[in-house]
Amino acid sequence: MTRPLTTALLSATAISLGLPVLAEEVNVYSYRQPELIKPLTDAFTAETGIAVNVAYLDKGMVERLTAEGDRSPADLVLTVDISRLAEVVEAGLTQPVESDTLRANVPSIYHDPEGHWWGLTTRARIIYASKERVAEGEVTTYEDLADPKWEGRICTRSGTNSYSLGLTAAVIHHHGEDGAKTWLEGVKANLARKPEGNDRGQVRAIWAGECDISLGNTYYMAQMLKDPEQQAWAESVNIVFPTFEDGGTHVNISGVAMTKAAPNRDNALKMMEFLTSPAAQQIYAEANAEYPIAPGTEPDDLVKSWGEFTADDVNLMELAKLRGAALRLTETVDFDG
Ligand code: FE
């Protein structure tokens, strides 16, 4: 895409005068992988002429932004999980962003009321159930998982993993801390083995006959189906969207936040508006089999084939606040022990 003529002329003038070139750019720190981000940044640059520089991080986002302080080149932070978004916000590293476009594109339960973080896609925390050993309708709620009828039949990853803590925070939201403690004890008593491995590892265990149901995020079904080695695991299970007895299905988000130091604030806002646009959400959601959240958008056909669900209607900031309590309870009941 050619840049607007005025920019090109300004740049040419700046060069001829020996002044620094004011490039139109935006800088992103991302916990999300290049294959998910690249199609979006390419589309954004094509539409706006603004170059996007992405630093892909595995960990240490908060530490890095803190160390860089006011001199940080980062404008935006891209990550999954409300806990990670909340972590950056709580460290005082973000700024509130207000925009009619953002408000129109992002339902209110998926953004910070003060605008410090904005959701882009959701993923549901679901039950993978053995096709052979679990009848349809046998498990329908998260509360069910603590029922003794599942004794020795559940597999899950560590209770201290962020996905697990998000769900436990939701249990606290619905049942209070005492109720959540009882639930954790009940689930622990039903485990077929000590928590280990990742979400896909639990489905593998179902395929291998070690357990009958497991907890996992929706998009792992798509990832398993794409992997020749894991396809059989995926095909051994049905997807069940459990709900809370008095609520919906637990979801978490991927989202974006603007850093406090953002040197390219205007471009960063443009990119946030672009990322939340229905078209961009669709690209982003499809890349990892997630759910777009803008009004009028739909997931891709594979994701749709898993069925429909009603997301729990708790604001995710509420869950972020309960995560400390969730971790404490998980340790108190020695969930992984
Ligand atoms: Fe994941």
XYZ file of C-alpha atoms and ligand atoms in Angstrom:
338
model
C 0.000 0.000 0.000
C 1.351 3.419 -0.874
C 1.580 5.924 1.879
C -0.406 9.134 1.707
C 1.429 11.608 -0.477
C 1.751 14.197 2.280
C 3.607 11.761 4.496
C 5.916 10.824 1.673
C 6.637 14.505 0.968
C 7.192 15.297 4.615
C 9.578 12.383 4.888
C 11.446 13.477 1.769
C 11.666 17.015 3.142
C 12.857 15.767 6.503
C 15.564 13.700 4.843
C 16.741 16.571 2.653
C 16.910 18.859 5.696
C 18.744 16.216 7.707
C 15.906 16.034 10.247
C 14.817 12.789 11.857
C 12.132 11.033 9.808
C 8.845 10.825 11.652
C 7.792 7.334 10.641
C 4.192 6.349 11.176
C 4.450 3.312 13.348
C 3.058 1.481 16.325
C 4.958 -0.854 18.634
C 3.419 -3.959 20.142
C 4.558 -6.315 22.890
C 2.808 -9.627 22.327
C 2.423 -12.798 24.328
C 0.586 -14.203 21.335
C 2.422 -16.090 18.601
C 3.509 -14.560 15.286
C 1.213 -16.777 13.193
C -1.802 -15.299 14.994
C -0.637 -11.690 14.892
C 1.000 -11.381 11.477
C -2.195 -11.545 9.359
C -3.658 -8.757 11.474
C -0.654 -6.468 11.451
C -0.316 -6.924 7.678
C -3.965 -6.011 7.184
C -3.639 -2.980 9.466
C -0.564 -1.690 7.627
C -2.269 -2.245 4.274
C -5.277 -0.230 5.431
C -3.517 2.625 7.212
C 0.081 2.785 6.020
C 1.166 2.553 9.665
C 4.038 0.131 10.203
C 3.656 -2.339 13.083
C 6.690 -3.530 15.018
C 6.023 -6.541 17.215
C 8.211 -7.902 20.002
C 7.095 -11.447 20.829
C 7.571 -12.291 24.495
C 7.254 -15.588 26.370
C 7.234 -14.002 29.792
C 8.348 -10.955 31.728
C 6.039 -8.377 30.104
C 5.411 -6.523 33.365
C 9.075 -6.578 34.356
C 10.141 -5.282 30.959
C 7.578 -2.473 30.832
C 8.412 -1.511 34.412
C 12.139 -1.403 33.698
C 11.627 0.676 30.552
C 9.320 3.127 32.325
C 8.557 6.343 30.431
C 11.121 5.447 27.771
C 9.342 2.235 26.761
C 8.851 2.013 22.986
C 5.750 -0.163 23.498
C 2.360 1.300 22.618
C 0.190 -1.782 22.934
C 0.165 -5.044 24.820
C -1.493 -8.110 23.280
C -2.159 -11.162 25.407
C -4.593 -13.878 26.376
C -6.188 -14.278 29.749
C -7.803 -11.639 31.892
C -5.234 -12.369 34.620
C -2.396 -11.227 32.388
C -4.281 -8.134 31.305
C -5.131 -7.367 34.925
C -1.501 -7.880 35.913
C -0.313 -5.176 33.514
C -3.122 -2.838 34.586
C -2.513 -3.393 38.305
C 1.184 -2.641 37.834
C 0.140 0.830 36.631
C 1.582 0.255 33.156
C -1.532 1.044 31.089
C -3.682 4.061 30.317
C -7.446 4.237 29.985
C -8.705 4.449 26.427
C -12.116 5.747 25.463
C -13.597 5.507 22.007
C -17.079 5.111 20.568
C -15.734 2.555 18.113
C -14.270 0.397 20.876
C -17.482 0.610 22.889
C -19.538 -0.354 19.840
C -17.304 -3.338 19.013
C -16.667 -4.794 22.466
C -19.548 -5.920 24.722
C -19.340 -4.339 28.163
C -18.524 -7.571 30.025
C -15.399 -7.909 27.858
C -13.735 -4.604 28.609
C -12.563 -2.726 31.640
C -15.267 -0.209 32.642
C -12.459 2.363 32.819
C -11.009 1.372 29.447
C -7.638 -0.024 30.577
C -8.129 -3.282 28.660
C -10.324 -4.359 25.781
C -11.227 -7.915 24.786
C -10.806 -9.163 21.215
C -11.857 -12.825 21.244
C -13.147 -15.365 23.731
C -12.507 -19.024 24.415
C -14.706 -21.216 26.568
C -13.493 -23.555 29.320
C -15.342 -26.727 28.421
C -15.552 -30.413 29.213
C -14.067 -33.009 26.906
C -16.093 -36.198 27.423
C -15.294 -39.721 26.242
C -17.545 -40.716 23.355
C -17.512 -44.294 24.617
C -17.912 -43.871 28.342
C -19.931 -40.694 28.890
C -23.550 -40.533 27.795
C -25.080 -37.382 26.380
C -26.447 -35.231 29.179
C -24.449 -37.042 31.855
C -22.478 -33.921 32.667
C -24.008 -30.485 32.174
C -22.678 -28.177 34.890
C -19.362 -27.260 36.492
C -20.961 -28.154 39.807
C -21.430 -31.737 38.467
C -17.669 -32.236 38.457
C -17.684 -32.470 42.248
C -20.370 -35.188 42.238
C -19.050 -38.522 43.597
C -20.411 -40.262 40.490
C -17.241 -39.034 38.747
C -14.888 -40.613 41.264
C -11.687 -41.669 39.530
C -12.938 -40.408 36.164
C -11.690 -36.794 35.826
C -8.356 -35.564 34.426
C -7.174 -31.975 34.648
C -4.056 -29.851 34.457
C -2.653 -28.118 37.536
C -5.100 -26.163 39.647
C -2.648 -23.266 39.746
C -2.531 -22.860 35.960
C -4.111 -19.572 34.870
C -6.946 -21.332 32.990
C -7.782 -23.347 36.112
C -7.589 -20.288 38.339
C -9.928 -18.382 36.019
C -12.521 -21.127 36.375
C -12.063 -21.372 40.141
C -12.492 -17.587 40.377
C -15.795 -18.039 38.531
C -16.809 -20.760 41.014
C -16.108 -18.291 43.844
C -18.194 -15.672 42.048
C -21.162 -18.067 41.896
C -20.810 -19.942 45.194
C -18.609 -17.885 47.492
C -15.296 -18.994 48.947
C -16.741 -21.758 51.129
C -18.688 -23.174 48.205
C -15.619 -23.017 45.979
C -13.498 -24.806 48.584
C -16.055 -27.617 48.780
C -16.137 -27.767 44.970
C -12.347 -27.987 44.703
C -12.270 -30.752 47.326
C -14.997 -32.610 45.458
C -13.225 -32.347 42.100
C -9.927 -33.372 43.662
C -11.601 -36.452 45.147
C -12.801 -37.394 41.660
C -9.430 -37.126 39.904
C -8.139 -40.223 38.118
C -4.568 -39.012 38.611
C -2.708 -36.048 40.058
C -2.995 -32.938 37.902
C -0.270 -32.899 35.228
C 0.365 -31.762 31.667
C -1.614 -29.368 29.493
C -5.212 -29.332 28.253
C -4.457 -31.632 25.321
C -2.656 -34.065 27.608
C -5.952 -34.646 29.426
C -7.743 -35.524 26.198
C -4.917 -37.903 25.386
C -5.550 -39.543 28.770
C -9.241 -39.960 27.898
C -8.230 -41.536 24.568
C -5.869 -43.854 26.494
C -8.668 -44.880 28.870
C -7.194 -43.266 31.996
C -10.202 -41.024 32.621
C -13.589 -40.156 31.123
C -13.849 -36.369 31.250
C -11.453 -33.433 31.366
C -11.456 -29.646 31.395
C -9.931 -27.722 28.522
C -10.219 -24.659 26.319
C -12.286 -24.905 23.147
C -9.561 -24.085 20.602
C -7.482 -27.113 21.608
C -10.019 -29.252 19.752
C -9.038 -27.464 16.534
C -5.335 -27.774 17.343
C -5.643 -31.524 17.976
C -7.580 -32.081 14.751
C -4.776 -30.388 12.793
C -2.080 -32.590 14.311
C -1.905 -36.100 12.770
C -0.669 -37.543 16.068
C -3.418 -35.919 18.134
C -6.341 -36.378 15.772
C -7.313 -39.692 17.381
C -7.396 -38.017 20.806
C -9.770 -35.375 19.462
C -11.953 -37.979 17.824
C -12.336 -39.941 21.062
C -14.223 -37.108 22.783
C -17.337 -34.971 22.561
C -17.376 -31.324 23.494
C -19.739 -30.371 26.305
C -20.400 -26.729 27.160
C -21.110 -26.872 30.878
C -22.813 -23.994 32.633
C -22.971 -22.849 36.201
C -26.243 -23.855 37.834
C -27.181 -20.183 38.016
C -25.157 -18.899 35.079
C -23.525 -19.642 31.747
C -20.339 -21.153 30.371
C -17.036 -19.842 31.704
C -15.076 -17.900 29.101
C -11.796 -16.075 29.085
C -10.510 -13.543 26.573
C -7.626 -12.436 24.488
C -7.270 -8.697 24.676
C -5.323 -5.518 24.141
C -4.219 -2.649 26.365
C -2.475 0.657 25.678
C 0.682 1.269 27.666
C 0.987 4.301 29.884
C 4.119 5.408 28.047
C 2.727 4.846 24.502
C 4.883 7.087 22.276
C 2.556 6.622 19.282
C -0.761 7.113 21.016
C -2.853 8.077 17.991
C -1.602 5.163 15.918
C -2.093 2.828 18.869
C -5.713 3.896 19.201
C -6.188 3.366 15.460
C -4.800 -0.125 15.822
C -7.037 -0.913 18.807
C -10.058 0.211 16.834
C -8.892 -1.893 13.903
C -8.313 -4.964 16.094
C -11.788 -4.744 17.589
C -13.441 -4.254 14.194
C -15.636 -7.166 13.130
C -13.405 -7.987 10.140
C -10.215 -8.105 12.188
C -11.847 -10.084 15.007
C -12.911 -12.613 12.424
C -9.324 -13.034 11.154
C -7.979 -13.218 14.696
C -10.647 -15.663 15.894
C -10.224 -17.952 12.902
C -6.463 -18.132 13.297
C -6.840 -19.931 16.638
C -10.419 -21.234 16.494
C -11.670 -18.665 19.014
C -14.909 -16.676 19.201
C -15.135 -13.134 17.859
C -17.135 -10.837 20.166
C -18.251 -7.878 18.046
C -21.997 -7.710 17.403
C -22.888 -9.581 14.222
C -19.730 -11.707 14.049
C -19.668 -15.491 13.979
C -16.985 -18.105 14.582
C -15.784 -20.269 11.702
C -17.586 -23.450 10.645
C -15.506 -25.882 12.691
C -15.995 -23.836 15.857
C -19.691 -23.501 15.102
C -19.967 -27.288 14.727
C -19.136 -27.677 18.422
C -22.496 -26.159 19.275
C -23.829 -22.985 20.795
C -23.494 -21.795 24.346
C -24.368 -18.878 26.540
C -21.348 -17.258 28.095
C -21.435 -16.531 31.803
C -22.317 -12.865 32.157
C -19.820 -11.878 34.832
C -17.521 -8.974 33.949
C -14.069 -10.501 33.628
C -12.561 -7.796 35.837
C -14.632 -9.284 38.638
C -12.960 -12.649 38.037
C -9.529 -11.037 37.901
C -10.140 -9.684 41.408
C -11.014 -13.163 42.697
C -7.904 -14.863 41.387
C -5.889 -14.320 44.547
C -8.615 -16.052 46.531
C -8.778 -18.809 43.889
C -5.058 -19.493 44.232
C -5.269 -19.493 48.026
C -8.127 -22.009 48.041
C -6.376 -24.215 45.473
C -3.332 -24.334 47.732
C -5.415 -24.817 50.878
C -7.062 -27.956 49.513
C -3.703 -29.069 48.073
C -5.442 -29.591 44.744
C -2.309 -30.768 42.928
C -1.063 -32.914 45.815
Fe -3.904 -22.076 25.559
